[in-house]
Tab-separated table of C-alpha atoms (C1' of nucleotides) in Angstrom:
chain	number	residue	atom	x	y	z
L	199	MET	CA	-13.144	-8.438	32.061
L	200	THR	CA	-12.221	-5.619	34.335
L	201	LYS	CA	-10.356	-2.750	33.204
L	202	MET	CA	-8.437	-4.074	30.361
L	203	HIS	CA	-5.922	-0.875	29.461
L	204	LYS	CA	-3.027	1.286	31.046
L	205	GLU	CA	-2.929	5.192	31.208
L	206	ASN	CA	-2.202	5.564	27.707
L	207	ASN	CA	-5.935	4.122	27.421
L	208	LEU	CA	-4.696	1.001	24.749
L	209	THR	CA	-6.584	-1.585	25.407
L	210	LYS	CA	-5.285	-5.149	25.568
L	211	ASN	CA	-5.129	-5.962	21.723
L	212	GLN	CA	-3.628	-2.659	21.025
L	213	GLN	CA	-0.679	-2.857	23.116
L	214	ILE	CA	0.061	-6.852	22.380
L	215	VAL	CA	0.326	-5.209	18.886
L	216	LEU	CA	2.632	-2.208	19.979
L	217	ASP	CA	4.639	-4.070	22.464
L	218	LEU	CA	5.269	-6.479	19.069
L	219	ILE	CA	5.997	-3.672	16.834
L	220	GLU	CA	8.407	-1.406	19.314
L	221	LYS	CA	10.352	-4.540	20.067
L	222	SER	CA	10.984	-4.570	16.654
L	223	THR	CA	14.111	-3.883	14.951
L	224	GLU	CA	12.551	-3.695	11.551
L	225	PRO	CA	8.956	-2.647	9.633
L	226	VAL	CA	6.731	-5.596	10.470
L	227	LYS	CA	4.003	-6.754	8.607
L	228	ALA	CA	0.263	-7.131	9.896
L	229	TYR	CA	0.438	-11.277	8.794
L	230	SER	CA	3.715	-11.590	11.116
L	231	ILE	CA	2.138	-9.726	13.269
L	232	LEU	CA	-0.888	-11.843	13.138
L	233	SER	CA	0.999	-14.949	13.539
L	234	ASN	CA	3.143	-13.581	16.385
L	235	VAL	CA	0.200	-12.892	18.476
L	236	LYS	CA	-1.703	-15.669	18.069
L	237	LYS	CA	-0.389	-17.564	21.246
L	238	LYS	CA	-1.790	-14.294	23.051
L	239	GLY	CA	-4.909	-14.658	21.559
L	240	MET	CA	-5.894	-12.728	19.079
L	241	LYS	CA	-6.677	-15.737	16.535
L	242	ALA	CA	-7.993	-13.239	12.701
L	243	PRO	CA	-7.015	-10.344	10.556
L	244	PRO	CA	-9.518	-7.879	11.906
L	245	GLN	CA	-8.017	-7.873	15.643
L	246	VAL	CA	-5.053	-7.056	14.291
L	247	TYR	CA	-5.618	-4.302	11.239
L	248	ARG	CA	-8.160	-2.743	14.484
L	249	ALA	CA	-5.308	-2.306	16.553
L	250	LEU	CA	-3.109	-1.092	14.193
L	251	GLU	CA	-5.816	1.900	12.634
L	252	LYS	CA	-5.528	2.761	16.333
L	253	LEU	CA	-2.447	3.303	17.190
L	254	ILE	CA	-1.580	4.820	13.745
L	255	LYS	CA	-4.560	7.368	15.015
L	256	VAL	CA	-3.287	8.076	18.088
L	257	GLY	CA	0.571	8.398	16.247
L	258	LYS	CA	2.249	5.495	18.236
L	259	ILE	CA	3.227	3.683	14.472
L	260	HIS	CA	2.893	4.524	11.380
L	261	LYS	CA	2.902	2.462	8.523
L	262	VAL	CA	5.329	2.392	5.391
L	263	GLU	CA	3.235	2.762	2.626
L	264	SER	CA	5.785	1.423	-0.250
L	265	ARG	CA	6.473	-1.618	1.991
L	266	ASN	CA	2.942	-2.505	3.440
L	267	ALA	CA	4.810	-2.636	6.998
L	268	PHE	CA	4.266	-0.806	10.159
L	269	ILE	CA	6.885	0.727	12.193
L	270	ALA	CA	6.663	2.314	15.969
L	271	CYS	CA	6.926	5.942	16.071
L	272	LYS	CA	10.861	7.360	17.185
L	273	ASN	CA	9.027	10.605	18.940
L	274	THR	CA	8.501	10.066	22.509
L	275	ASN	CA	5.732	12.527	22.393
L	276	CYS	CA	4.058	12.102	18.813
L	277	GLU	CA	1.069	11.916	19.224
L	278	VAL	CA	-0.565	12.533	15.641
L	279	SER	CA	0.994	10.731	13.029
L	280	ASN	CA	0.571	13.660	10.410
L	281	ALA	CA	3.885	14.428	9.342
L	282	THR	CA	6.255	10.864	8.717
L	283	ALA	CA	9.388	10.985	6.652
L	284	PHE	CA	11.340	7.809	5.901
L	285	SER	CA	14.545	6.550	4.841
L	286	ILE	CA	14.261	3.308	2.913
L	287	CYS	CA	17.315	1.104	1.814
L	288	GLN	CA	16.924	-0.830	-1.055
L	289	ALA	CA	19.082	-3.159	-0.364
L	290	CYS	CA	18.742	-4.628	2.796
L	291	GLU	CA	15.358	-2.834	3.590
L	292	LYS	CA	15.950	-0.952	6.605
L	293	VAL	CA	13.888	1.266	7.710
L	294	THR	CA	14.445	4.946	9.564
L	295	GLU	CA	11.871	7.463	10.379
L	296	ILE	CA	13.883	10.636	9.851
L	297	VAL	CA	13.004	13.137	12.344
L	298	ASN	CA	14.333	16.440	11.353
L	299	SER	CA	13.174	19.789	12.454
L	300	LYS	CA	14.150	21.719	8.932
L	301	LEU	CA	12.288	19.271	7.208
L	302	SER	CA	8.808	19.100	8.882
L	303	LYS	CA	9.667	22.783	9.161
L	304	TYR	CA	9.903	23.233	4.950
L	305	LEU	CA	6.781	20.538	4.469
L	306	LYS	CA	4.622	21.460	7.135
L	307	SER	CA	4.469	25.129	5.396
L	308	PHE	CA	4.288	24.007	1.617
L	309	GLN	CA	2.009	25.678	-0.220
L	310	ASP	CA	1.939	24.341	-3.764
L	311	SER	CA	0.279	26.257	-6.731
L	312	THR	CA	-3.176	25.681	-6.241
L	313	GLY	CA	-3.423	27.221	-2.862
L	314	MET	CA	-4.485	24.437	-1.027
L	315	LYS	CA	-3.095	23.377	2.785
L	316	TYR	CA	-1.825	20.661	4.129
L	317	LYS	CA	-2.590	18.699	6.880
L	318	LYS	CA	-0.471	15.728	6.884
L	319	TYR	CA	2.025	14.485	4.671
L	320	ASN	CA	3.872	10.589	4.211
L	321	LEU	CA	7.779	11.188	2.327
L	322	GLU	CA	9.792	7.986	1.428
L	323	PHE	CA	12.998	8.176	0.768
L	324	PHE	CA	14.920	5.264	-1.179
L	325	GLY	CA	18.871	4.713	-1.502
L	326	LEU	CA	21.364	2.338	-0.227
L	327	CYS	CA	22.282	2.765	3.763
L	328	GLN	CA	25.725	3.268	4.649
L	329	LYS	CA	26.418	-0.640	5.210
L	330	CYS	CA	25.238	-1.988	1.570
L	331	LYS	CA	26.759	1.175	-0.094
L	332	SER	CA	29.999	-0.463	0.819
L	333	LYS	CA	29.185	-3.748	0.062
Y	233	MET	CA	3.907	-11.119	-35.010
Y	234	THR	CA	6.061	-8.716	-36.664
Y	235	LYS	CA	7.038	-4.943	-34.784
Y	236	MET	CA	5.089	-4.474	-32.105
Y	237	HIS	CA	5.746	-1.450	-30.582
Y	238	LYS	CA	6.369	2.588	-31.393
Y	239	GLU	CA	9.016	4.808	-31.733
Y	240	ASN	CA	9.057	4.881	-27.653
Y	241	ASN	CA	9.505	1.133	-27.083
Y	242	LEU	CA	6.638	0.131	-25.560
Y	243	THR	CA	4.343	-2.700	-26.935
Y	244	LYS	CA	1.110	-3.187	-27.709
Y	245	ASN	CA	0.017	-4.263	-24.062
Y	246	GLN	CA	2.066	-1.407	-22.348
Y	247	GLN	CA	0.881	1.016	-24.505
Y	248	ILE	CA	-2.544	-0.717	-24.133
Y	249	VAL	CA	-2.135	0.143	-20.257
Y	250	LEU	CA	-0.808	3.899	-20.685
Y	251	ASP	CA	-3.108	4.785	-22.647
Y	252	LEU	CA	-5.995	3.870	-20.519
Y	253	ILE	CA	-4.375	5.384	-17.361
Y	254	GLU	CA	-3.318	8.355	-19.579
Y	255	LYS	CA	-7.091	9.177	-20.494
Y	256	SER	CA	-8.351	8.816	-16.780
Y	257	THR	CA	-8.895	11.679	-15.029
Y	258	GLU	CA	-8.034	9.661	-11.903
Y	259	PRO	CA	-5.854	7.739	-10.908
Y	260	VAL	CA	-6.459	4.308	-11.801
Y	261	LYS	CA	-6.165	0.959	-9.844
Y	262	ALA	CA	-5.113	-2.612	-11.607
Y	263	TYR	CA	-7.924	-4.373	-11.382
Y	264	SER	CA	-9.718	-1.942	-13.303
Y	265	ILE	CA	-7.501	-1.574	-15.499
Y	266	LEU	CA	-7.775	-5.180	-16.518
Y	267	SER	CA	-11.719	-5.087	-16.469
Y	268	ASN	CA	-11.073	-2.427	-18.724
Y	269	VAL	CA	-8.562	-3.807	-21.299
Y	270	LYS	CA	-10.328	-7.314	-21.307
Y	271	LYS	CA	-11.837	-6.283	-24.181
Y	272	LYS	CA	-8.833	-5.577	-26.067
Y	273	GLY	CA	-6.988	-8.965	-25.403
Y	274	MET	CA	-5.735	-8.693	-21.506
Y	275	LYS	CA	-7.057	-10.629	-19.484
Y	276	ALA	CA	-5.068	-11.407	-16.457
Y	277	PRO	CA	-3.463	-9.788	-13.455
Y	278	PRO	CA	0.265	-10.415	-14.697
Y	279	GLN	CA	0.118	-8.661	-17.649
Y	280	VAL	CA	-1.667	-5.545	-16.401
Y	281	TYR	CA	1.181	-5.202	-13.589
Y	282	ARG	CA	3.968	-6.074	-16.181
Y	283	ALA	CA	2.793	-3.409	-18.231
Y	284	LEU	CA	2.386	-1.393	-14.950
Y	285	GLU	CA	5.999	-2.401	-13.688
Y	286	LYS	CA	7.677	-1.218	-16.954
Y	287	LEU	CA	5.350	1.787	-17.055
Y	288	ILE	CA	6.501	2.883	-13.688
Y	289	LYS	CA	10.680	1.996	-14.701
Y	290	VAL	CA	10.195	4.441	-17.503
Y	291	GLY	CA	8.749	7.053	-16.200
Y	292	LYS	CA	6.012	7.036	-17.915
Y	293	ILE	CA	3.469	6.550	-14.644
Y	294	HIS	CA	3.541	6.532	-10.697
Y	295	LYS	CA	2.186	4.617	-8.353
Y	296	VAL	CA	0.397	6.534	-5.456
Y	297	GLU	CA	1.694	4.338	-3.048
Y	298	SER	CA	-1.714	5.349	-0.204
Y	299	ARG	CA	-3.633	4.667	-2.883
Y	300	ASN	CA	-2.615	1.676	-4.699
Y	301	ALA	CA	-3.389	3.625	-7.503
Y	302	PHE	CA	-1.576	4.247	-10.803
Y	303	ILE	CA	-1.187	7.895	-12.778
Y	304	ALA	CA	0.010	9.047	-15.881
Y	305	CYS	CA	3.435	11.236	-15.349
Y	306	LYS	CA	2.733	15.344	-16.015
Y	307	ASN	CA	6.068	15.922	-17.322
Y	308	THR	CA	6.291	15.738	-21.025
Y	309	ASN	CA	10.132	14.499	-20.623
Y	310	CYS	CA	9.861	12.272	-17.379
Y	311	GLU	CA	12.120	9.552	-17.474
Y	312	VAL	CA	12.497	7.790	-14.803
Y	313	SER	CA	10.362	7.920	-11.464
Y	314	ASN	CA	12.736	9.089	-8.829
Y	315	ALA	CA	11.745	12.085	-7.506
Y	316	THR	CA	7.404	12.440	-7.213
Y	317	ALA	CA	5.152	14.454	-5.117
Y	318	PHE	CA	1.444	14.158	-4.858
Y	319	SER	CA	-0.974	16.273	-3.207
Y	320	ILE	CA	-4.063	14.250	-2.245
Y	321	CYS	CA	-7.894	15.022	-1.715
Y	322	GLN	CA	-8.789	13.053	1.655
Y	323	ALA	CA	-12.500	14.118	0.583
Y	324	CYS	CA	-12.975	13.516	-3.014
Y	325	GLU	CA	-9.455	11.664	-3.823
Y	326	LYS	CA	-8.655	13.619	-6.485
Y	327	VAL	CA	-4.708	13.227	-7.209
Y	328	THR	CA	-2.243	15.999	-8.293
Y	329	GLU	CA	1.093	15.463	-9.045
Y	330	ILE	CA	2.954	18.418	-7.242
Y	331	VAL	CA	5.420	19.734	-10.382
Y	332	ASN	CA	7.798	22.471	-8.141
Y	333	SER	CA	11.203	22.593	-9.135
Y	334	LYS	CA	11.758	24.219	-5.326
Y	335	LEU	CA	10.808	21.351	-3.516
Y	336	SER	CA	12.201	18.697	-5.715
Y	337	LYS	CA	15.483	20.084	-5.315
Y	338	TYR	CA	14.730	20.463	-2.145
Y	339	LEU	CA	14.228	16.827	-1.405
Y	340	LYS	CA	16.754	15.578	-4.284
Y	341	SER	CA	19.937	17.488	-2.013
Y	342	PHE	CA	18.286	16.715	1.130
Y	343	GLN	CA	20.693	14.914	3.810
Y	344	ASP	CA	20.263	12.863	6.536
Y	345	SER	CA	21.847	12.590	9.819
Y	346	THR	CA	23.516	9.641	8.404
Y	347	GLY	CA	25.105	11.014	5.431
Y	348	MET	CA	22.739	8.511	3.431
Y	349	LYS	CA	22.128	10.127	0.076
Y	350	TYR	CA	19.029	9.078	-1.663
Y	351	LYS	CA	18.235	8.235	-5.313
Y	352	LYS	CA	14.429	8.618	-5.120
Y	353	TYR	CA	11.376	9.688	-2.970
Y	354	ASN	CA	8.453	9.720	-3.013
Y	355	LEU	CA	5.836	12.289	-1.228
Y	356	GLU	CA	2.556	12.544	-0.600
Y	357	PHE	CA	0.305	15.316	0.773
Y	358	PHE	CA	-3.327	15.226	2.127
Y	359	GLY	CA	-5.428	18.232	2.936
Y	360	LEU	CA	-8.668	18.973	1.357
Y	361	CYS	CA	-8.795	20.303	-2.568
Y	362	GLN	CA	-10.575	23.596	-3.340
Y	363	LYS	CA	-13.713	22.336	-3.538
Y	364	CYS	CA	-14.015	20.351	-1.331
Y	365	LYS	CA	-12.800	22.904	1.336
Y	366	SER	CA	-15.818	24.809	0.354
Y	367	LYS	CA	-18.213	22.283	0.721
D	296	DA	C1'	-26.901	1.386	40.793
D	297	DT	C1'	-29.172	1.220	36.390
D	298	DT	C1'	-29.503	2.759	31.527
D	299	DT	C1'	-27.352	4.095	27.516
D	300	DA	C1'	-23.891	5.229	24.190
D	301	DA	C1'	-20.144	4.196	21.729
D	302	DT	C1'	-16.242	1.461	21.118
D	303	DT	C1'	-14.058	-2.822	21.663
D	304	DT	C1'	-14.216	-7.506	20.739
D	305	DG	C1'	-14.152	-12.262	18.193
D	306	DT	C1'	-15.857	-14.904	14.404
D	307	DT	C1'	-16.573	-16.110	9.631
D	308	DA	C1'	-16.078	-14.859	5.061
D	309	DT	C1'	-14.766	-12.702	1.259
D	310	DA	C1'	-13.106	-8.674	-1.201
D	311	DA	C1'	-8.947	-6.508	-3.216
D	312	DT	C1'	-4.008	-6.029	-4.257
D	313	DA	C1'	0.185	-8.668	-6.037
D	314	DT	C1'	2.878	-12.161	-7.842
D	315	DA	C1'	5.157	-17.166	-9.037
D	316	DA	C1'	5.861	-20.420	-12.023
D	317	DC	C1'	5.927	-22.375	-16.702
D	318	DA	C1'	6.034	-22.822	-21.716
D	319	DC	C1'	6.521	-19.924	-25.479
D	320	DT	C1'	6.759	-15.983	-28.684
D	321	DA	C1'	8.570	-11.686	-30.448
D	322	DT	C1'	13.117	-8.766	-30.741
D	323	DG	C1'	17.453	-6.993	-31.339
D	324	DT	C1'	22.167	-7.801	-32.400
D	325	DA	C1'	26.302	-11.001	-33.500
W	161	DT	C1'	21.505	-18.482	-37.594
W	162	DA	C1'	21.719	-18.505	-33.642
W	163	DC	C1'	21.642	-15.879	-29.329
W	164	DA	C1'	20.549	-13.311	-25.626
W	165	DT	C1'	17.254	-10.372	-23.970
W	166	DA	C1'	12.252	-9.152	-22.356
W	167	DG	C1'	7.588	-9.988	-23.179
W	168	DT	C1'	3.446	-12.878	-23.779
W	169	DG	C1'	-0.624	-15.772	-22.310
W	170	DT	C1'	-1.866	-19.072	-18.571
W	171	DT	C1'	-3.105	-20.853	-14.234
W	172	DA	C1'	-2.525	-21.269	-9.703
W	173	DT	C1'	-1.805	-18.589	-5.534
W	174	DA	C1'	-0.071	-15.563	-2.369
W	175	DT	C1'	-0.688	-11.142	0.099
W	176	DT	C1'	-2.807	-7.316	2.251
W	177	DA	C1'	-7.514	-5.502	3.634
W	178	DT	C1'	-12.059	-4.908	4.966
W	179	DA	C1'	-17.597	-6.321	5.354
W	180	DA	C1'	-20.964	-7.897	8.789
W	181	DC	C1'	-22.721	-9.152	12.598
W	182	DA	C1'	-23.537	-10.672	17.400
W	183	DA	C1'	-21.519	-10.153	21.807
W	184	DA	C1'	-19.014	-7.838	25.224
W	185	DT	C1'	-16.873	-4.586	27.649
W	186	DT	C1'	-16.649	0.720	28.421
W	187	DA	C1'	-17.256	5.561	30.118
W	188	DA	C1'	-20.828	8.742	31.095
W	189	DA	C1'	-25.135	10.428	31.988
W	190	DT	C1'	-29.221	9.501	34.261
DNA sequence: ATTTAATTTGTTATAATATAACACTATGTA
DNA sequence: TACATAGTGTTATATTATAACAAATTAAAT
């Protein structure tokens, strides 16, 4: 096969997986991705997990750890997923990435008592979204 | 059988699992717990997972989401695990719970742009611990 | 242009993590 | 006692993720 990726340096499989995640309004699970990309020729888990791994590495997607699911990055120019925060509704499972410079500034510069300096953090907030709260 | 739990209201299985996690200096995985408590009569995954669920609910342990592992709560009087923060070394995998009232105060009162109010959060910091940094 | 090194692919198999379901037992309280 | 609630033991299975390896593709270096 000839050239198989766009200017962003994603390969065909990576682009297929990214397209699917970006289209989704909710976090997508790996095996749900798999069943949805079978028609495009991706047949086995490793193909999906490899694409996910790469997409995370380049900051195109994030993993929502508490849900084992994947979500597209909201920041148009996000290049590395080293500072992530999510809002998760415990009722409807809606997940939204929190983009808040005050918060990220605070956390990026956080120093614990041991003096350990952090390269990366992931924060997940849980509660009820507006919709679910008013039910 | 007669009375099977102590004044803290934990049952035998729950206490067995808690003892094991409290003894450990590192986060423990569910199946590692299982293999270690077989000699005490716990034979199958659901027994372990149920104990873990209860221990989390009462705040005795926390789940380190990015590692699928469990760690004892450091706060002697922790009753609910609704505000957790961890420091994770990416090299040696050492995990330490961060107890920092400024941080928890900041996060507990955090309001995002949607006005959603949170009941709970979990924060995981990643980096290199002192030991690994100096290698 | 050809070789090389690094990366990605396709594939099979399997490991690791977690829950469903059900009959039963124990406990706390009325 | 009777009832409600929670926990138990058990089998089976669902879900999430990785190991391993040969082949193909790509980027870059000769």
